[in-house]
mmCIF file of C-alpha atoms in Angstrom:
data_model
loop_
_atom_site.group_PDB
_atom_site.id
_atom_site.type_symbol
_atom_site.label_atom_id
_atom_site.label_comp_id
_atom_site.label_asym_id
_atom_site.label_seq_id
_atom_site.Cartn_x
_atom_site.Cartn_y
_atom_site.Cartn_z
ATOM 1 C CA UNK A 1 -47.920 -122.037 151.803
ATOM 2 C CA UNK A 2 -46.474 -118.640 152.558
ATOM 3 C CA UNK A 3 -43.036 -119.612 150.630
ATOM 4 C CA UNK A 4 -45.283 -120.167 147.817
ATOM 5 C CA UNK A 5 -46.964 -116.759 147.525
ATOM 6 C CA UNK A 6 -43.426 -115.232 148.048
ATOM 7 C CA UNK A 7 -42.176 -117.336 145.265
ATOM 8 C CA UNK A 8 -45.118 -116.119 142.889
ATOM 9 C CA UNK A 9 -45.072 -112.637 143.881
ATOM 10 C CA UNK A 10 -41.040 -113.245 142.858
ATOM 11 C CA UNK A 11 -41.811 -114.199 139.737
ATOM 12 C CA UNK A 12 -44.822 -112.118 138.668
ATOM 13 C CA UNK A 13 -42.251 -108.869 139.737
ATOM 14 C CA UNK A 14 -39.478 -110.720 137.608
ATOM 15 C CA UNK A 15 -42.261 -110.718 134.679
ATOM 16 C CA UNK A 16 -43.442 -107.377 134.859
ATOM 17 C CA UNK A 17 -39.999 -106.251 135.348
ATOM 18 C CA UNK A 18 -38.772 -107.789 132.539
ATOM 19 C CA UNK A 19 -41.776 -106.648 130.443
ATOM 20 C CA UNK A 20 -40.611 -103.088 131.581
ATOM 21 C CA UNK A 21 -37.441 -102.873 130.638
ATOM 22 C CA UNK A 22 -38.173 -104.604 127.265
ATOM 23 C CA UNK A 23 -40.946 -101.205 126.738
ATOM 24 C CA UNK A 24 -38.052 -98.791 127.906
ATOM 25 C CA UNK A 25 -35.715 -100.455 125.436
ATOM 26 C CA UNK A 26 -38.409 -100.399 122.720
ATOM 27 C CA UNK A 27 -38.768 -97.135 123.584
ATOM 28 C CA UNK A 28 -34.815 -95.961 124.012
ATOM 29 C CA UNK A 29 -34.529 -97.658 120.346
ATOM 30 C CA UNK A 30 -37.180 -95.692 118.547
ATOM 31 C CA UNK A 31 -35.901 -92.492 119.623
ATOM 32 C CA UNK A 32 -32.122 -93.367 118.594
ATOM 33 C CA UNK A 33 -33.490 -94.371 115.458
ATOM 34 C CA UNK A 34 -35.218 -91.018 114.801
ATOM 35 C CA UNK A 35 -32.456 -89.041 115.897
ATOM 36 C CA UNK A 36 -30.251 -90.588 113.478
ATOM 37 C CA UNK A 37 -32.738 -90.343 110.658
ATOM 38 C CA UNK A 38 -33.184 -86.630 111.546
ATOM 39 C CA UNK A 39 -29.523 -85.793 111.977
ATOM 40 C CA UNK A 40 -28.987 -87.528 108.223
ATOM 41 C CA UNK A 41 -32.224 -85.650 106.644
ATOM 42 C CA UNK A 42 -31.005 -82.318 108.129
ATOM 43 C CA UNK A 43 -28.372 -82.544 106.250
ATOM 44 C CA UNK A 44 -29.208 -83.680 103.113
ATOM 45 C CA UNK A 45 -32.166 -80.774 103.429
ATOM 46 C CA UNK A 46 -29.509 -78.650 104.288
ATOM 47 C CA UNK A 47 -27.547 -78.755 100.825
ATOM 48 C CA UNK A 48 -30.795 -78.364 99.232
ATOM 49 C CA UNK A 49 -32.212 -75.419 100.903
ATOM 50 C CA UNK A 50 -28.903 -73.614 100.765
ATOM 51 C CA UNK A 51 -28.453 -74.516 96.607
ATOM 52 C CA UNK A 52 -32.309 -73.221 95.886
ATOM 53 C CA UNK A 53 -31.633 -69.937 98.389
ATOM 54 C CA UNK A 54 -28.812 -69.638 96.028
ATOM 55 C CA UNK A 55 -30.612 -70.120 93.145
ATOM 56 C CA UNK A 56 -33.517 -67.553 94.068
ATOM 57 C CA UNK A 57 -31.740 -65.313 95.022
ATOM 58 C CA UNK A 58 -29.421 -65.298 91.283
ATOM 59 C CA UNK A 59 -32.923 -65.053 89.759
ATOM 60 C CA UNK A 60 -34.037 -62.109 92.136
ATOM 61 C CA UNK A 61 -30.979 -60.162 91.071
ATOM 62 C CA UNK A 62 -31.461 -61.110 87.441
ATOM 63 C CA UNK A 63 -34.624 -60.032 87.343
ATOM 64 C CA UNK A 64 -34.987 -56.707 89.540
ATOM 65 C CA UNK A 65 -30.967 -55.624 88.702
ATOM 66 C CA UNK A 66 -30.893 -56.732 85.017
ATOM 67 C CA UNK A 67 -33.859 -58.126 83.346
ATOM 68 C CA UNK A 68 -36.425 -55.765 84.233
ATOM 69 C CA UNK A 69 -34.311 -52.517 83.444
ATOM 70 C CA UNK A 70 -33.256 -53.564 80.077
ATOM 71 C CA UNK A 71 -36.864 -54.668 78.962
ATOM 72 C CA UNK A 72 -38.382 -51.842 80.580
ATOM 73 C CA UNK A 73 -35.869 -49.328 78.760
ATOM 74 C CA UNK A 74 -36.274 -50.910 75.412
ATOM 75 C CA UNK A 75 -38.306 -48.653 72.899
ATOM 76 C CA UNK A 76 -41.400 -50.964 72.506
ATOM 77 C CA UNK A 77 -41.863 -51.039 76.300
ATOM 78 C CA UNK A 78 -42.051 -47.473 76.358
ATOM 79 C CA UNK A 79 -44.226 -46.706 73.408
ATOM 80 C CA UNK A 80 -47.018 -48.961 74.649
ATOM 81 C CA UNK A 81 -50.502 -47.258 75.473
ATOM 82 C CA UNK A 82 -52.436 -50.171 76.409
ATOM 83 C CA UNK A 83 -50.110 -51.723 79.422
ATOM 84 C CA UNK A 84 -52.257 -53.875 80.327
ATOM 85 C CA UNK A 85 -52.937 -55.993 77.104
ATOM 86 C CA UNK A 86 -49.661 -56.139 76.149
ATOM 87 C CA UNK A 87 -48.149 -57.046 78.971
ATOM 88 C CA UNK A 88 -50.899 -59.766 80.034
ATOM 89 C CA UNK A 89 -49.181 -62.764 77.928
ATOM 90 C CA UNK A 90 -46.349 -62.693 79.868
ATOM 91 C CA UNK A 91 -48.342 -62.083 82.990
ATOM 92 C CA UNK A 92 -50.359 -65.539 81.976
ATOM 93 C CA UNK A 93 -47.277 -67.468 80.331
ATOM 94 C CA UNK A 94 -44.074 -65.758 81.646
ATOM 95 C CA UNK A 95 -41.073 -64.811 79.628
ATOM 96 C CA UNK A 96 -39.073 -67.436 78.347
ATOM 97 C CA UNK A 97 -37.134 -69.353 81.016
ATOM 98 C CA UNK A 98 -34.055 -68.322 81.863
ATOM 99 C CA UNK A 99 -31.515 -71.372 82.017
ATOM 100 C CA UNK A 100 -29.013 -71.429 85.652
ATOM 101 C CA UNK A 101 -26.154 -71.176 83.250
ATOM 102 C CA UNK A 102 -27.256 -67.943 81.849
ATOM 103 C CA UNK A 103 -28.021 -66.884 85.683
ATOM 104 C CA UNK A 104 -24.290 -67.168 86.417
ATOM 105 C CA UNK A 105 -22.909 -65.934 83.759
ATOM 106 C CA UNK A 106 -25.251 -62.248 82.548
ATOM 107 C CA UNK A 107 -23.394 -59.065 83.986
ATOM 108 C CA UNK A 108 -19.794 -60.464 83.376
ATOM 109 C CA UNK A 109 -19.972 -63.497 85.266
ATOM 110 C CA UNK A 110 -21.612 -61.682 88.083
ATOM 111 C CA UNK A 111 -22.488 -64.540 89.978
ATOM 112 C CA UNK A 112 -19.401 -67.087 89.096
ATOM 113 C CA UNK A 113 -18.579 -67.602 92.936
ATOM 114 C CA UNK A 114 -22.107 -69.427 93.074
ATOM 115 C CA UNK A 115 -20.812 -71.881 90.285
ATOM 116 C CA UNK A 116 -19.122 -74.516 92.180
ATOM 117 C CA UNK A 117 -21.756 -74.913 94.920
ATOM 118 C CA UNK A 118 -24.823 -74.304 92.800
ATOM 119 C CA UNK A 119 -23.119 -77.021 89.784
ATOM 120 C CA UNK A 120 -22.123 -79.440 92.790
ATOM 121 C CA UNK A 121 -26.247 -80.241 92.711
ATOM 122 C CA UNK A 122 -27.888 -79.081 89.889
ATOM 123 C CA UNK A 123 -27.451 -78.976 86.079
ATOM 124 C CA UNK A 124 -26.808 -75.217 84.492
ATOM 125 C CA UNK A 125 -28.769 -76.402 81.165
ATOM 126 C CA UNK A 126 -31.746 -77.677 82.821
ATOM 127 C CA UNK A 127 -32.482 -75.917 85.579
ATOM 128 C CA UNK A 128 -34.264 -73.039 84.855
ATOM 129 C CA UNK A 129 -36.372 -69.843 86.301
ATOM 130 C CA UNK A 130 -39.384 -68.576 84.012
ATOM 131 C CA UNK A 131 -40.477 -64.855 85.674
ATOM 132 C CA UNK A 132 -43.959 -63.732 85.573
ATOM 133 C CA UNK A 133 -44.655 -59.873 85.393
ATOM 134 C CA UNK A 134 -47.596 -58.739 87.831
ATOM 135 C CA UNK A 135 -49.759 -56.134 87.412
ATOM 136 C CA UNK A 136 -48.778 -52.301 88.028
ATOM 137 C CA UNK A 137 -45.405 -53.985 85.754
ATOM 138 C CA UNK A 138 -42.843 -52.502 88.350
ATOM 139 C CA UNK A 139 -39.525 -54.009 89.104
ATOM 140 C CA UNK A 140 -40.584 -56.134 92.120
ATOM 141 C CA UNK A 141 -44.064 -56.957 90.986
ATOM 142 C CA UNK A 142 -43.422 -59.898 89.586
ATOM 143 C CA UNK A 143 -43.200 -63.684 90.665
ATOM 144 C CA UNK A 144 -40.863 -66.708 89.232
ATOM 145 C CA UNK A 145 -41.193 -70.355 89.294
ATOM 146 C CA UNK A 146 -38.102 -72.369 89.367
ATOM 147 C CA UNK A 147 -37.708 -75.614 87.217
ATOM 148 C CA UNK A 148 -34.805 -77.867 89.280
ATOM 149 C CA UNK A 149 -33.127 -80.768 87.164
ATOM 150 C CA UNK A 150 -30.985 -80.958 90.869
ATOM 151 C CA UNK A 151 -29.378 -84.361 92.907
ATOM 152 C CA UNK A 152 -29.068 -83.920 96.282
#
């Protein structure tokens, strides 16, 4: 009778031992998986974070560096008396948008060294940037909203 009880004891262990190591596999498996699915998304993300830094960053300079001075020099600008008013369209709507392709190339191809990592992703004809002036109509009161026709 005692043989017997060893034997059981034996084999319950065996069972719950076996039950064990099938949870810490389980377990070791999950987390490979999601390590490998993170290592793959943080690169993908990668590509696309760095090409839409990129692409802010164009429209930043556009706006504050080029944009802004020319339409703020420009006659009608200067002779308005009613800011406000006239400038609350484009506060509600925004100028027109402003295509990548025209972000690379203003200022003598300012920003052509962005071209073959910016194009790698996205298209220059349909991604775009539409700027919104903000009220007191300074150079960096203003905010932008980026359209991206990108493949990542």
């Amino acid at each position: 009778m005692n043989n017997k009880k060893k034997r059981n004891n034996v084999r319950t262990r065996r069972r719950s031992f076996t039950l064990v190591q099938k949870i810490i596999l389980g377990v070791i498996a999950i987390a490979s998986l999601a390590v490998i699915i993170a290592s793959i998304s943080v690169t993908l993300l990668k590509d696309q974070n760095q090409t839409e830094a990129l692409i802010e960053k164009m429209a930043k300079d556009y706006y504050e560096n080029y944009f802004y001075p020319n339409f703020s020099s420009s006659r009608g600008f200067q002779q308005i008396t009613d800011l406000d008013s006239a400038m609350a369209k484009y506060h509600e709507y925004g100028f027109s948008p402003v295509k990548l392709r025209q972000l690379l190339l203003y200022d003598n191809r300012k920003n052509d060294q962005y071209k073959k990592e910016v194009t790698k992703y996205c298209d220059e004809n349909k991604t775009s940037v539409t700027f919104y002036i903000d009220p007191p109509y300074e150079k960096t009161s203003y905010h932008y909203e980026v359209s991206y026709s990108c493949n990542y």
